[in-house]
Amino acid sequence: GSEMVIRDGPLGEPALALTAQRICASKGVRVGCFRPPPVRPGGSCLRLTGRAGLAEEDFDAAARALAAVRDHVRTASPAGRK
């Protein structure tokens, strides 16, 4: 089997996690979005899964998508505006 790595990216509120998932999708990157009840309230997150066969372009696309999410969180979240 191929090796895989799974990472969660905490975002807190469900609406922010959904927006982040949409931002990633707009950049061509598929991510999982987990919100309550499977996760605790305030624990909404994105889940990124990588596998051994990813190309450098895949990592570049993921980095651009996550940078767009970071920029959105900085402007949309009270915690991000500190």
PDB file of N, CA and C in Angstrom:
ATOM      1  N   GLY A   1       0.812  -1.183   0.000  1.00  0.00           N
ATOM      2  CA  GLY A   1       0.000   0.000   0.000  1.00  0.00           C
ATOM      3  C   GLY A   1       0.854   1.244   0.000  1.00  0.00           C
ATOM      4  N   SER A   2       0.246   2.355  -0.354  1.00  0.00           N
ATOM      5  CA  SER A   2       0.980   3.616  -0.359  1.00  0.00           C
ATOM      6  C   SER A   2       0.929   4.256   1.019  1.00  0.00           C
ATOM      7  N   GLU A   3       1.966   4.989   1.346  1.00  0.00           N
ATOM      8  CA  GLU A   3       2.009   5.682   2.631  1.00  0.00           C
ATOM      9  C   GLU A   3       1.186   6.945   2.551  1.00  0.00           C
ATOM     10  N   MET A   4       0.500   7.264   3.655  1.00  0.00           N
ATOM     11  CA  MET A   4      -0.321   8.467   3.716  1.00  0.00           C
ATOM     12  C   MET A   4      -0.036   9.212   5.005  1.00  0.00           C
ATOM     13  N   VAL A   5      -0.208  10.525   4.947  1.00  0.00           N
ATOM     14  CA  VAL A   5      -0.076  11.378   6.117  1.00  0.00           C
ATOM     15  C   VAL A   5      -1.358  12.187   6.220  1.00  0.00           C
ATOM     16  N   ILE A   6      -1.924  12.227   7.417  1.00  0.00           N
ATOM     17  CA  ILE A   6      -3.149  12.993   7.644  1.00  0.00           C
ATOM     18  C   ILE A   6      -2.852  14.073   8.676  1.00  0.00           C
ATOM     19  N   ARG A   7      -3.235  15.313   8.350  1.00  0.00           N
ATOM     20  CA  ARG A   7      -3.041  16.443   9.269  1.00  0.00           C
ATOM     21  C   ARG A   7      -4.345  17.196   9.402  1.00  0.00           C
ATOM     22  N   ASP A   8      -4.657  17.612  10.623  1.00  0.00           N
ATOM     23  CA  ASP A   8      -5.820  18.462  10.876  1.00  0.00           C
ATOM     24  C   ASP A   8      -5.354  19.904  10.999  1.00  0.00           C
ATOM     25  N   GLY A   9      -6.167  20.806  10.471  1.00  0.00           N
ATOM     26  CA  GLY A   9      -5.910  22.239  10.604  1.00  0.00           C
ATOM     27  C   GLY A   9      -7.052  22.859  11.374  1.00  0.00           C
ATOM     28  N   PRO A  10      -6.852  23.154  12.667  1.00  0.00           N
ATOM     29  CA  PRO A  10      -7.947  23.688  13.489  1.00  0.00           C
ATOM     30  C   PRO A  10      -8.385  25.081  13.040  1.00  0.00           C
ATOM     31  N   LEU A  11      -9.709  25.294  13.015  1.00  0.00           N
ATOM     32  CA  LEU A  11     -10.255  26.594  12.636  1.00  0.00           C
ATOM     33  C   LEU A  11     -11.275  27.114  13.634  1.00  0.00           C
ATOM     34  N   GLY A  12     -11.787  26.268  14.498  1.00  0.00           N
ATOM     35  CA  GLY A  12     -12.718  26.723  15.532  1.00  0.00           C
ATOM     36  C   GLY A  12     -14.167  26.634  15.130  1.00  0.00           C
ATOM     37  N   GLU A  13     -14.678  27.654  14.497  1.00  0.00           N
ATOM     38  CA  GLU A  13     -16.101  27.753  14.198  1.00  0.00           C
ATOM     39  C   GLU A  13     -16.471  27.034  12.909  1.00  0.00           C
ATOM     40  N   PRO A  14     -17.644  26.369  12.886  1.00  0.00           N
ATOM     41  CA  PRO A  14     -18.069  25.627  11.703  1.00  0.00           C
ATOM     42  C   PRO A  14     -18.134  26.469  10.428  1.00  0.00           C
ATOM     43  N   ALA A  15     -18.671  27.677  10.516  1.00  0.00           N
ATOM     44  CA  ALA A  15     -18.800  28.516   9.322  1.00  0.00           C
ATOM     45  C   ALA A  15     -17.431  28.853   8.735  1.00  0.00           C
ATOM     46  N   LEU A  16     -16.465  29.100   9.591  1.00  0.00           N
ATOM     47  CA  LEU A  16     -15.115  29.406   9.118  1.00  0.00           C
ATOM     48  C   LEU A  16     -14.489  28.185   8.451  1.00  0.00           C
ATOM     49  N   ALA A  17     -14.726  27.007   9.011  1.00  0.00           N
ATOM     50  CA  ALA A  17     -14.198  25.781   8.415  1.00  0.00           C
ATOM     51  C   ALA A  17     -14.816  25.533   7.038  1.00  0.00           C
ATOM     52  N   LEU A  18     -16.114  25.762   6.908  1.00  0.00           N
ATOM     53  CA  LEU A  18     -16.767  25.589   5.606  1.00  0.00           C
ATOM     54  C   LEU A  18     -16.236  26.575   4.578  1.00  0.00           C
ATOM     55  N   THR A  19     -16.042  27.813   4.987  1.00  0.00           N
ATOM     56  CA  THR A  19     -15.479  28.812   4.080  1.00  0.00           C
ATOM     57  C   THR A  19     -14.071  28.416   3.673  1.00  0.00           C
ATOM     58  N   ALA A  20     -13.285  27.947   4.616  1.00  0.00           N
ATOM     59  CA  ALA A  20     -11.919  27.520   4.309  1.00  0.00           C
ATOM     60  C   ALA A  20     -11.916  26.360   3.320  1.00  0.00           C
ATOM     61  N   GLN A  21     -12.856  25.427   3.493  1.00  0.00           N
ATOM     62  CA  GLN A  21     -12.957  24.305   2.553  1.00  0.00           C
ATOM     63  C   GLN A  21     -13.278  24.823   1.147  1.00  0.00           C
ATOM     64  N   ARG A  22     -14.173  25.789   1.059  1.00  0.00           N
ATOM     65  CA  ARG A  22     -14.528  26.364  -0.247  1.00  0.00           C
ATOM     66  C   ARG A  22     -13.349  27.108  -0.869  1.00  0.00           C
ATOM     67  N   ILE A  23     -12.583  27.801  -0.051  1.00  0.00           N
ATOM     68  CA  ILE A  23     -11.396  28.492  -0.558  1.00  0.00           C
ATOM     69  C   ILE A  23     -10.427  27.474  -1.152  1.00  0.00           C
ATOM     70  N   CYS A  24     -10.189  26.391  -0.427  1.00  0.00           N
ATOM     71  CA  CYS A  24      -9.280  25.346  -0.934  1.00  0.00           C
ATOM     72  C   CYS A  24      -9.803  24.775  -2.244  1.00  0.00           C
ATOM     73  N   ALA A  25     -11.101  24.505  -2.307  1.00  0.00           N
ATOM     74  CA  ALA A  25     -11.692  23.961  -3.528  1.00  0.00           C
ATOM     75  C   ALA A  25     -11.511  24.921  -4.701  1.00  0.00           C
ATOM     76  N   SER A  26     -11.632  26.213  -4.432  1.00  0.00           N
ATOM     77  CA  SER A  26     -11.469  27.203  -5.506  1.00  0.00           C
ATOM     78  C   SER A  26     -10.040  27.225  -6.037  1.00  0.00           C
ATOM     79  N   LYS A  27      -9.106  26.702  -5.247  1.00  0.00           N
ATOM     80  CA  LYS A  27      -7.698  26.621  -5.657  1.00  0.00           C
ATOM     81  C   LYS A  27      -7.352  25.227  -6.184  1.00  0.00           C
ATOM     82  N   GLY A  28      -8.388  24.357  -6.312  1.00  0.00           N
ATOM     83  CA  GLY A  28      -8.168  23.020  -6.842  1.00  0.00           C
ATOM     84  C   GLY A  28      -7.672  22.001  -5.833  1.00  0.00           C
ATOM     85  N   VAL A  29      -7.851  22.295  -4.537  1.00  0.00           N
ATOM     86  CA  VAL A  29      -7.370  21.399  -3.482  1.00  0.00           C
ATOM     87  C   VAL A  29      -8.571  20.871  -2.698  1.00  0.00           C
ATOM     88  N   ARG A  30      -8.683  19.547  -2.639  1.00  0.00           N
ATOM     89  CA  ARG A  30      -9.775  18.922  -1.871  1.00  0.00           C
ATOM     90  C   ARG A  30      -9.305  18.669  -0.446  1.00  0.00           C
ATOM     91  N   VAL A  31     -10.108  19.122   0.508  1.00  0.00           N
ATOM     92  CA  VAL A  31      -9.822  18.887   1.922  1.00  0.00           C
ATOM     93  C   VAL A  31     -11.108  18.434   2.604  1.00  0.00           C
ATOM     94  N   GLY A  32     -10.962  17.685   3.683  1.00  0.00           N
ATOM     95  CA  GLY A  32     -12.107  17.325   4.493  1.00  0.00           C
ATOM     96  C   GLY A  32     -12.447  18.463   5.436  1.00  0.00           C
ATOM     97  N   CYS A  33     -13.710  18.559   5.797  1.00  0.00           N
ATOM     98  CA  CYS A  33     -14.155  19.605   6.718  1.00  0.00           C
ATOM     99  C   CYS A  33     -14.945  18.924   7.829  1.00  0.00           C
ATOM    100  N   PHE A  34     -14.471  19.046   9.050  1.00  0.00           N
ATOM    101  CA  PHE A  34     -15.108  18.387  10.188  1.00  0.00           C
ATOM    102  C   PHE A  34     -15.662  19.436  11.144  1.00  0.00           C
ATOM    103  N   ARG A  35     -16.957  19.262  11.480  1.00  0.00           N
ATOM    104  CA  ARG A  35     -17.661  20.192  12.358  1.00  0.00           C
ATOM    105  C   ARG A  35     -18.452  19.381  13.374  1.00  0.00           C
ATOM    106  N   PRO A  36     -18.913  20.015  14.458  1.00  0.00           N
ATOM    107  CA  PRO A  36     -19.730  19.288  15.423  1.00  0.00           C
ATOM    108  C   PRO A  36     -20.944  18.675  14.726  1.00  0.00           C
ATOM    109  N   PRO A  37     -21.376  17.508  15.142  1.00  0.00           N
ATOM    110  CA  PRO A  37     -21.055  16.810  16.369  1.00  0.00           C
ATOM    111  C   PRO A  37     -19.838  15.877  16.327  1.00  0.00           C
ATOM    112  N   PRO A  38     -19.273  15.484  15.159  1.00  0.00           N
ATOM    113  CA  PRO A  38     -18.118  14.570  15.239  1.00  0.00           C
ATOM    114  C   PRO A  38     -16.909  15.158  15.975  1.00  0.00           C
ATOM    115  N   VAL A  39     -16.796  16.474  15.985  1.00  0.00           N
ATOM    116  CA  VAL A  39     -15.726  17.126  16.751  1.00  0.00           C
ATOM    117  C   VAL A  39     -16.368  18.000  17.816  1.00  0.00           C
ATOM    118  N   ARG A  40     -15.619  18.333  18.842  1.00  0.00           N
ATOM    119  CA  ARG A  40     -16.169  19.139  19.939  1.00  0.00           C
ATOM    120  C   ARG A  40     -16.540  20.542  19.444  1.00  0.00           C
ATOM    121  N   PRO A  41     -17.500  21.205  20.089  1.00  0.00           N
ATOM    122  CA  PRO A  41     -17.813  22.587  19.734  1.00  0.00           C
ATOM    123  C   PRO A  41     -16.544  23.445  19.806  1.00  0.00           C
ATOM    124  N   GLY A  42     -16.355  24.273  18.806  1.00  0.00           N
ATOM    125  CA  GLY A  42     -15.153  25.103  18.730  1.00  0.00           C
ATOM    126  C   GLY A  42     -13.958  24.364  18.152  1.00  0.00           C
ATOM    127  N   GLY A  43     -14.151  23.105  17.774  1.00  0.00           N
ATOM    128  CA  GLY A  43     -13.045  22.296  17.260  1.00  0.00           C
ATOM    129  C   GLY A  43     -13.132  21.991  15.777  1.00  0.00           C
ATOM    130  N   SER A  44     -13.925  22.762  15.032  1.00  0.00           N
ATOM    131  CA  SER A  44     -14.040  22.524  13.593  1.00  0.00           C
ATOM    132  C   SER A  44     -12.671  22.644  12.944  1.00  0.00           C
ATOM    133  N   CYS A  45     -12.448  21.803  11.940  1.00  0.00           N
ATOM    134  CA  CYS A  45     -11.121  21.794  11.317  1.00  0.00           C
ATOM    135  C   CYS A  45     -11.195  21.292   9.885  1.00  0.00           C
ATOM    136  N   LEU A  46     -10.109  21.551   9.170  1.00  0.00           N
ATOM    137  CA  LEU A  46      -9.894  20.958   7.856  1.00  0.00           C
ATOM    138  C   LEU A  46      -8.997  19.755   8.053  1.00  0.00           C
ATOM    139  N   ARG A  47      -9.148  18.770   7.196  1.00  0.00           N
ATOM    140  CA  ARG A  47      -8.252  17.616   7.236  1.00  0.00           C
ATOM    141  C   ARG A  47      -7.613  17.474   5.860  1.00  0.00           C
ATOM    142  N   LEU A  48      -6.294  17.470   5.869  1.00  0.00           N
ATOM    143  CA  LEU A  48      -5.525  17.296   4.643  1.00  0.00           C
ATOM    144  C   LEU A  48      -4.871  15.926   4.672  1.00  0.00           C
ATOM    145  N   THR A  49      -4.948  15.230   3.560  1.00  0.00           N
ATOM    146  CA  THR A  49      -4.350  13.910   3.456  1.00  0.00           C
ATOM    147  C   THR A  49      -3.365  13.926   2.301  1.00  0.00           C
ATOM    148  N   GLY A  50      -2.138  13.528   2.587  1.00  0.00           N
ATOM    149  CA  GLY A  50      -1.115  13.441   1.549  1.00  0.00           C
ATOM    150  C   GLY A  50      -0.729  11.991   1.329  1.00  0.00           C
ATOM    151  N   ARG A  51      -0.297  11.690   0.135  1.00  0.00           N
ATOM    152  CA  ARG A  51       0.163  10.339  -0.168  1.00  0.00           C
ATOM    153  C   ARG A  51       1.505  10.417  -0.885  1.00  0.00           C
ATOM    154  N   ALA A  52       2.166   9.295  -0.953  1.00  0.00           N
ATOM    155  CA  ALA A  52       3.524   9.249  -1.483  1.00  0.00           C
ATOM    156  C   ALA A  52       3.615   9.723  -2.931  1.00  0.00           C
ATOM    157  N   GLY A  53       2.578   9.563  -3.733  1.00  0.00           N
ATOM    158  CA  GLY A  53       2.649   9.884  -5.149  1.00  0.00           C
ATOM    159  C   GLY A  53       2.398  11.337  -5.509  1.00  0.00           C
ATOM    160  N   LEU A  54       2.288  12.223  -4.544  1.00  0.00           N
ATOM    161  CA  LEU A  54       2.024  13.633  -4.858  1.00  0.00           C
ATOM    162  C   LEU A  54       3.237  14.268  -5.531  1.00  0.00           C
ATOM    163  N   ALA A  55       2.966  15.107  -6.513  1.00  0.00           N
ATOM    164  CA  ALA A  55       4.020  15.833  -7.223  1.00  0.00           C
ATOM    165  C   ALA A  55       4.271  17.180  -6.543  1.00  0.00           C
ATOM    166  N   GLU A  56       5.378  17.787  -6.879  1.00  0.00           N
ATOM    167  CA  GLU A  56       5.726  19.097  -6.312  1.00  0.00           C
ATOM    168  C   GLU A  56       4.616  20.112  -6.591  1.00  0.00           C
ATOM    169  N   GLU A  57       3.985  20.014  -7.761  1.00  0.00           N
ATOM    170  CA  GLU A  57       2.894  20.932  -8.110  1.00  0.00           C
ATOM    171  C   GLU A  57       1.718  20.775  -7.155  1.00  0.00           C
ATOM    172  N   ASP A  58       1.492  19.535  -6.689  1.00  0.00           N
ATOM    173  CA  ASP A  58       0.409  19.303  -5.725  1.00  0.00           C
ATOM    174  C   ASP A  58       0.691  20.026  -4.410  1.00  0.00           C
ATOM    175  N   PHE A  59       1.938  19.955  -3.967  1.00  0.00           N
ATOM    176  CA  PHE A  59       2.319  20.653  -2.731  1.00  0.00           C
ATOM    177  C   PHE A  59       2.236  22.164  -2.911  1.00  0.00           C
ATOM    178  N   ASP A  60       2.630  22.646  -4.084  1.00  0.00           N
ATOM    179  CA  ASP A  60       2.533  24.086  -4.362  1.00  0.00           C
ATOM    180  C   ASP A  60       1.076  24.546  -4.330  1.00  0.00           C
ATOM    181  N   ALA A  61       0.179  23.748  -4.939  1.00  0.00           N
ATOM    182  CA  ALA A  61      -1.244  24.099  -4.937  1.00  0.00           C
ATOM    183  C   ALA A  61      -1.794  24.107  -3.518  1.00  0.00           C
ATOM    184  N   ALA A  62      -1.413  23.112  -2.715  1.00  0.00           N
ATOM    185  CA  ALA A  62      -1.871  23.063  -1.324  1.00  0.00           C
ATOM    186  C   ALA A  62      -1.349  24.264  -0.541  1.00  0.00           C
ATOM    187  N   ALA A  63      -0.100  24.628  -0.770  1.00  0.00           N
ATOM    188  CA  ALA A  63       0.472  25.786  -0.069  1.00  0.00           C
ATOM    189  C   ALA A  63      -0.260  27.069  -0.446  1.00  0.00           C
ATOM    190  N   ARG A  64      -0.586  27.234  -1.727  1.00  0.00           N
ATOM    191  CA  ARG A  64      -1.336  28.431  -2.153  1.00  0.00           C
ATOM    192  C   ARG A  64      -2.728  28.444  -1.533  1.00  0.00           C
ATOM    193  N   ALA A  65      -3.385  27.293  -1.504  1.00  0.00           N
ATOM    194  CA  ALA A  65      -4.724  27.216  -0.924  1.00  0.00           C
ATOM    195  C   ALA A  65      -4.696  27.543   0.567  1.00  0.00           C
ATOM    196  N   LEU A  66      -3.728  26.974   1.284  1.00  0.00           N
ATOM    197  CA  LEU A  66      -3.643  27.236   2.727  1.00  0.00           C
ATOM    198  C   LEU A  66      -3.252  28.684   3.015  1.00  0.00           C
ATOM    199  N   ALA A  67      -2.450  29.278   2.146  1.00  0.00           N
ATOM    200  CA  ALA A  67      -2.113  30.698   2.311  1.00  0.00           C
ATOM    201  C   ALA A  67      -3.368  31.557   2.128  1.00  0.00           C
ATOM    202  N   ALA A  68      -4.224  31.191   1.176  1.00  0.00           N
ATOM    203  CA  ALA A  68      -5.470  31.931   0.976  1.00  0.00           C
ATOM    204  C   ALA A  68      -6.382  31.778   2.187  1.00  0.00           C
ATOM    205  N   VAL A  69      -6.425  30.576   2.761  1.00  0.00           N
ATOM    206  CA  VAL A  69      -7.211  30.366   3.982  1.00  0.00           C
ATOM    207  C   VAL A  69      -6.643  31.215   5.113  1.00  0.00           C
ATOM    208  N   ARG A  70      -5.328  31.194   5.283  1.00  0.00           N
ATOM    209  CA  ARG A  70      -4.681  31.997   6.333  1.00  0.00           C
ATOM    210  C   ARG A  70      -5.046  33.471   6.181  1.00  0.00           C
ATOM    211  N   ASP A  71      -4.959  33.980   4.957  1.00  0.00           N
ATOM    212  CA  ASP A  71      -5.269  35.393   4.722  1.00  0.00           C
ATOM    213  C   ASP A  71      -6.729  35.688   5.049  1.00  0.00           C
ATOM    214  N   HIS A  72      -7.624  34.770   4.708  1.00  0.00           N
ATOM    215  CA  HIS A  72      -9.045  34.962   5.027  1.00  0.00           C
ATOM    216  C   HIS A  72      -9.264  34.966   6.537  1.00  0.00           C
ATOM    217  N   VAL A  73      -8.644  34.017   7.229  1.00  0.00           N
ATOM    218  CA  VAL A  73      -8.809  33.921   8.685  1.00  0.00           C
ATOM    219  C   VAL A  73      -8.290  35.183   9.359  1.00  0.00           C
ATOM    220  N   ARG A  74      -7.205  35.717   8.876  1.00  0.00           N
ATOM    221  CA  ARG A  74      -6.639  36.943   9.471  1.00  0.00           C
ATOM    222  C   ARG A  74      -7.606  38.110   9.389  1.00  0.00           C
ATOM    223  N   THR A  75      -8.395  38.164   8.332  1.00  0.00           N
ATOM    224  CA  THR A  75      -9.311  39.288   8.171  1.00  0.00           C
ATOM    225  C   THR A  75     -10.714  39.003   8.689  1.00  0.00           C
ATOM    226  N   ALA A  76     -11.114  37.713   8.739  1.00  0.00           N
ATOM    227  CA  ALA A  76     -12.496  37.375   9.098  1.00  0.00           C
ATOM    228  C   ALA A  76     -12.678  37.003  10.566  1.00  0.00           C
ATOM    229  N   SER A  77     -11.632  36.517  11.195  1.00  0.00           N
ATOM    230  CA  SER A  77     -11.766  36.002  12.562  1.00  0.00           C
ATOM    231  C   SER A  77     -11.269  37.021  13.575  1.00  0.00           C
ATOM    232  N   PRO A  78     -12.056  37.273  14.651  1.00  0.00           N
ATOM    233  CA  PRO A  78     -11.569  38.172  15.693  1.00  0.00           C
ATOM    234  C   PRO A  78     -10.228  37.728  16.254  1.00  0.00           C
ATOM    235  N   ALA A  79     -10.016  36.427  16.398  1.00  0.00           N
ATOM    236  CA  ALA A  79      -8.733  35.922  16.909  1.00  0.00           C
ATOM    237  C   ALA A  79      -7.622  36.187  15.916  1.00  0.00           C
ATOM    238  N   GLY A  80      -7.952  36.169  14.615  1.00  0.00           N
ATOM    239  CA  GLY A  80      -6.937  36.403  13.592  1.00  0.00           C
ATOM    240  C   GLY A  80      -6.529  37.855  13.449  1.00  0.00           C
ATOM    241  N   ARG A  81      -7.345  38.773  14.008  1.00  0.00           N
ATOM    242  CA  ARG A  81      -7.055  40.211  13.877  1.00  0.00           C
ATOM    243  C   ARG A  81      -6.216  40.760  15.013  1.00  0.00           C
ATOM    244  N   LYS A  82      -5.793  39.902  15.923  1.00  0.00           N
ATOM    245  CA  LYS A  82      -4.993  40.372  17.068  1.00  0.00           C
ATOM    246  C   LYS A  82      -3.635  40.863  16.618  1.00  0.00           C
TER     247      LYS A  82
END
